[in-house]
Short mmCIF file of C-alpha atoms in Angstrom, two decimals:
data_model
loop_
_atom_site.label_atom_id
_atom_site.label_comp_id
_atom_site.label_asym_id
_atom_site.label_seq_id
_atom_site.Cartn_x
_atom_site.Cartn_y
_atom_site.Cartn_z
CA UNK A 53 0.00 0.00 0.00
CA UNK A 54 1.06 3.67 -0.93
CA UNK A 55 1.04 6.26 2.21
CA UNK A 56 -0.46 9.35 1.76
CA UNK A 57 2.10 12.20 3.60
CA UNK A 58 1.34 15.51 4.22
CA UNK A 59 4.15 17.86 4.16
CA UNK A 60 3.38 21.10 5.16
CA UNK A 61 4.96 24.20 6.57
CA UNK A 62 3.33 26.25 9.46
CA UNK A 63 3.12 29.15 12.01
CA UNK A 64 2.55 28.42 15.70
CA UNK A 65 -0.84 29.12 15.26
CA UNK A 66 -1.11 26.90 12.35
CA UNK A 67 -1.51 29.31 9.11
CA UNK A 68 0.10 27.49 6.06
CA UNK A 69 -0.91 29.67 3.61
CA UNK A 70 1.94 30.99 1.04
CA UNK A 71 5.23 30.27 2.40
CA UNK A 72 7.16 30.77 0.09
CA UNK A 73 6.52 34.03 -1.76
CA UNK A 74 4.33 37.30 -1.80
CA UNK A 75 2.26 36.36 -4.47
CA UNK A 76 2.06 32.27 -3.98
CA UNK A 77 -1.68 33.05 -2.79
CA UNK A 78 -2.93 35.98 -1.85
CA UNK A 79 -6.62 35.12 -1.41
CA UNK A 80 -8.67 36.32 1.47
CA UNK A 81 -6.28 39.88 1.35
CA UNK A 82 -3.71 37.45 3.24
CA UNK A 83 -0.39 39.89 3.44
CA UNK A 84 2.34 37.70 4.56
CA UNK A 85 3.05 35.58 1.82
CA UNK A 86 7.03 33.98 2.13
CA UNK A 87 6.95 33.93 5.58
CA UNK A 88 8.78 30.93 5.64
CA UNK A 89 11.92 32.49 3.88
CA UNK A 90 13.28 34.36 6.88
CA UNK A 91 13.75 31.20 8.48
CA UNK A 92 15.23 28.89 5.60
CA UNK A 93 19.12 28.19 6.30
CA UNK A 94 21.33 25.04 4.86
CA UNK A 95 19.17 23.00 8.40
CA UNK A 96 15.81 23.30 6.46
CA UNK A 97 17.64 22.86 3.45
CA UNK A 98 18.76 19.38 4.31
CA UNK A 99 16.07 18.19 5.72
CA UNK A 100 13.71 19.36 2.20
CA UNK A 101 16.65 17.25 0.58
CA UNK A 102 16.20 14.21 2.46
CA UNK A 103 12.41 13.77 3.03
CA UNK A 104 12.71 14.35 -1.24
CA UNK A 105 15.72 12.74 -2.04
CA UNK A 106 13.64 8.91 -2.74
CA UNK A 107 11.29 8.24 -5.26
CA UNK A 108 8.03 9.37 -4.48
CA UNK A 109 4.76 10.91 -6.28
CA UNK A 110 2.80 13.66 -5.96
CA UNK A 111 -0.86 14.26 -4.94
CA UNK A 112 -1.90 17.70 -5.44
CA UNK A 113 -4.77 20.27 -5.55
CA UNK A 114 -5.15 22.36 -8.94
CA UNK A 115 -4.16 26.10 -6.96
CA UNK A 116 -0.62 24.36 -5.98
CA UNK A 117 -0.06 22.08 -9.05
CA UNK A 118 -0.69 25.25 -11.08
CA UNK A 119 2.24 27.07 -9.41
CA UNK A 120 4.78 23.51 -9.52
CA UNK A 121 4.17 23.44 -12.95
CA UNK A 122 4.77 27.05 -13.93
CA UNK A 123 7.81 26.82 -11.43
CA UNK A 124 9.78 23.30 -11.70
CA UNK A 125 9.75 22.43 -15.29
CA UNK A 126 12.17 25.54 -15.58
CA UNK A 127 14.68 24.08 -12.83
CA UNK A 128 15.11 20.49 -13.68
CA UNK A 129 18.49 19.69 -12.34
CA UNK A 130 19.33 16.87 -11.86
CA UNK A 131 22.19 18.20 -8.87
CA UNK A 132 19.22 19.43 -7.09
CA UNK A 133 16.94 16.37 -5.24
CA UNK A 134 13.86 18.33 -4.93
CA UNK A 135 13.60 19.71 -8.32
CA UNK A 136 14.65 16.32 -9.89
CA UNK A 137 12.66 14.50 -7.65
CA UNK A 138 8.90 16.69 -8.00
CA UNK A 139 9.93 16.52 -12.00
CA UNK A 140 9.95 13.11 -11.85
CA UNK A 141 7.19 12.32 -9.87
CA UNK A 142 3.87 11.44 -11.48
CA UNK A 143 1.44 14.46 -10.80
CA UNK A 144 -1.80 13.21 -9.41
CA UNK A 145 -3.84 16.38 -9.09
CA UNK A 146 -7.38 16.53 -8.20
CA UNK A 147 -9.43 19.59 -10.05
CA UNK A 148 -12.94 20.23 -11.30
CA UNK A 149 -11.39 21.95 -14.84
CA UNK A 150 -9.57 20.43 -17.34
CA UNK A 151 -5.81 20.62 -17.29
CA UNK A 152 -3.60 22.53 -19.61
CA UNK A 153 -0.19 21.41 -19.41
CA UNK A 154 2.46 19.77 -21.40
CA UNK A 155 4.25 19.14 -17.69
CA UNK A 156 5.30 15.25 -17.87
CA UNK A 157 3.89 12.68 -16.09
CA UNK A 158 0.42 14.45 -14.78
CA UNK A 159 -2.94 12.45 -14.19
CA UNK A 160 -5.83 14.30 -13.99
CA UNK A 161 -7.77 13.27 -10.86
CA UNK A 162 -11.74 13.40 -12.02
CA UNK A 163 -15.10 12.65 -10.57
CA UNK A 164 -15.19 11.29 -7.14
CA UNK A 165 -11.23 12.05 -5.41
CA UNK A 166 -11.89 10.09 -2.44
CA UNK A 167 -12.31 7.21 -4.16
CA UNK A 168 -9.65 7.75 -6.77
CA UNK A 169 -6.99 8.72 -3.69
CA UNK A 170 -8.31 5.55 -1.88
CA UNK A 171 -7.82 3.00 -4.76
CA UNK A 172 -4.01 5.21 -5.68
CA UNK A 173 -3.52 4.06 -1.64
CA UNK A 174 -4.14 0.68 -2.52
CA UNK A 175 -1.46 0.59 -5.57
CA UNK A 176 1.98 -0.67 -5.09
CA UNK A 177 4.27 2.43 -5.95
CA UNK A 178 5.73 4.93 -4.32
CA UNK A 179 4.59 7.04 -1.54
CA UNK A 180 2.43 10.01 -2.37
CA UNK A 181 3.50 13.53 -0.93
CA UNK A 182 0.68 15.89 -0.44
CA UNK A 183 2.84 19.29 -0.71
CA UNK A 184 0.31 22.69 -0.22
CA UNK A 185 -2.75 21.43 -1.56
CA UNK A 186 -4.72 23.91 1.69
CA UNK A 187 -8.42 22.81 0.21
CA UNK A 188 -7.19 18.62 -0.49
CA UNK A 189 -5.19 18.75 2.65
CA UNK A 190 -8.51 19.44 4.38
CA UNK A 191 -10.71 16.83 2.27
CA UNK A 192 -7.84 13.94 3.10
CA UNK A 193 -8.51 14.59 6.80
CA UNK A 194 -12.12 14.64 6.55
CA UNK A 195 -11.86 11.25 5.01
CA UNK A 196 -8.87 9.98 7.37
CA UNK A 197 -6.88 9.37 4.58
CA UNK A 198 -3.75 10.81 5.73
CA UNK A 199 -1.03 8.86 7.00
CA UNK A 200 1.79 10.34 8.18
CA UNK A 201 2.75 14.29 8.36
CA UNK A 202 6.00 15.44 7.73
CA UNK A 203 5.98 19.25 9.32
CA UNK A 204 7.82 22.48 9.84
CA UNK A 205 6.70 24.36 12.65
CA UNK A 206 8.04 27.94 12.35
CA UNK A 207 8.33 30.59 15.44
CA UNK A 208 5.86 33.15 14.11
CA UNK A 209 2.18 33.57 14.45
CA UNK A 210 0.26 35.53 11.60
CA UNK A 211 -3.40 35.25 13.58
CA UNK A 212 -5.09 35.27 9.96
CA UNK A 213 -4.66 33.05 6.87
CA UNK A 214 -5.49 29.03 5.82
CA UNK A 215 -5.01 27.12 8.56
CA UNK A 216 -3.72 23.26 7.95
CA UNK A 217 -6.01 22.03 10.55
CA UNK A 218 -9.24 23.62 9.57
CA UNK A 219 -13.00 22.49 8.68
CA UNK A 220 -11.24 19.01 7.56
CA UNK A 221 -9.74 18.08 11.18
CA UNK A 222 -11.12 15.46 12.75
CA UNK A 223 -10.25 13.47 15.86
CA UNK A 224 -7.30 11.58 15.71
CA UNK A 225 -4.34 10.49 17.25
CA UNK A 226 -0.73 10.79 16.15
CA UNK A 227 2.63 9.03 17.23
CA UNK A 228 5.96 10.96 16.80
CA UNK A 229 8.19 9.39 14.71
CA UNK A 230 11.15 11.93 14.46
CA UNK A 231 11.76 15.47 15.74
CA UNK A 232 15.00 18.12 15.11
CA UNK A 233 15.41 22.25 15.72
CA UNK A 234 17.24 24.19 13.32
CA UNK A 235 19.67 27.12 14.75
CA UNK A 236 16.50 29.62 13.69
CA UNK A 237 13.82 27.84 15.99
CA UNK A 238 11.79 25.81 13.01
CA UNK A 239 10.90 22.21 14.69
CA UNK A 240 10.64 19.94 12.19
CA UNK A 241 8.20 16.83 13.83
CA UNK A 242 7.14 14.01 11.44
CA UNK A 243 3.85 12.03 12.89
CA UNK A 244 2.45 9.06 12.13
CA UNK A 245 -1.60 8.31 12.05
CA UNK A 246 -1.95 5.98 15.45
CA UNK A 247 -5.95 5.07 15.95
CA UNK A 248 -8.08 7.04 18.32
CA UNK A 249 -7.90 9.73 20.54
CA UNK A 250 -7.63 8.74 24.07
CA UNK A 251 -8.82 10.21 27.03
CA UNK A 252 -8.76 10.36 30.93
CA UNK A 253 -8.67 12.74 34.20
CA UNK A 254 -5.51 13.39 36.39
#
């Protein structure tokens, strides 16, 4: 079975919206887009490298896919592990239009996308990295379809902007399976989906 893994970068207070530049997505009037870059150093760098430096695939929602394709076709090194590696990957992307784009490898996702991401799941193949992706990210979790998350916790708060756990969240447990602090404060934590939540007094 293919895992589904959410990689995601967020505030303290959980806004993932736009990371990486001013005009990445700038709906809502959000104002803070490439938040992330402040924080970025040769750390964050390494650890992009190695969570993208195996074969994987990608399962994406049409706003981010949109930017990846107008972006990484143009800087397709092969030096570079996370260029190489999301040029590579077969696109799954999950829209309600049609596609236009001559980027390799990309299957359009139509009609029901639970279904289609739970019977991808049941392939063999390589894992499938859910990168962005706010409005999927939120329809995965609805659907508990998410199995591990692979995230970058950075020390800011923005107080407005998508949040990764939004209207999709639902109860769930997680087990830590690997956590690190760059020199600039971003924990990285990767989690794995562990069964239900559990509770009790003191």
């Amino acid at each position: 079975m293919r895992k589904v893994i959410v990689l995601s970068f967020i505030t303290l207070d959980g806004v993932m919206q736009a990371p990486g530049g001013p005009n990445e997505d700038t709906s809502g009037g959000f104002r803070y887009g490439g938040w992330a870059f402040p924080y970025f150093d040769d750390f964050a760098g390494k650890v992009m490298s190695d969570q993208m430096g195996h074969p994987f695939d990608l399962l994406l929602g049409r706003k981010t896919y949109d930017i990846f394709a107008e972006y990484w076709p143009k800087h397709n090194d092969a030096r570079d592990p996370v260029g190489s590696g999301i040029n590579k990957a077969t696109k799954f992307v999950a829209s309600h239009s049609p596609i236009k784009s001559n980027w390799s490898t990309t299957v359009h996702l139509q009609g029901d996308v639970v279904e289609a991401v739970k019977k991808l799941k049941l392939q063999d193949g390589a894992e499938l990295q859910v990168h962005g992706s706010g409005n999927l990210i939120q329809l995965l979790l609805k659907e508990d379809l998410v199995d591990e998350m692979w995230l970058k916790i950075f020390p800011i708060t923005l107080g407005s902007g998508k949040r990764l756990f939004a209207d999709g969240t639902i109860p769930a447990a997680f087990t830590l399976l690997e956590s690190k602090t760059s020199p600039k404060g971003v924990i990285v934590a990767s989690y794995k989906r562990s069964g239900k939540v559990k509770t009790g007094s003191f």
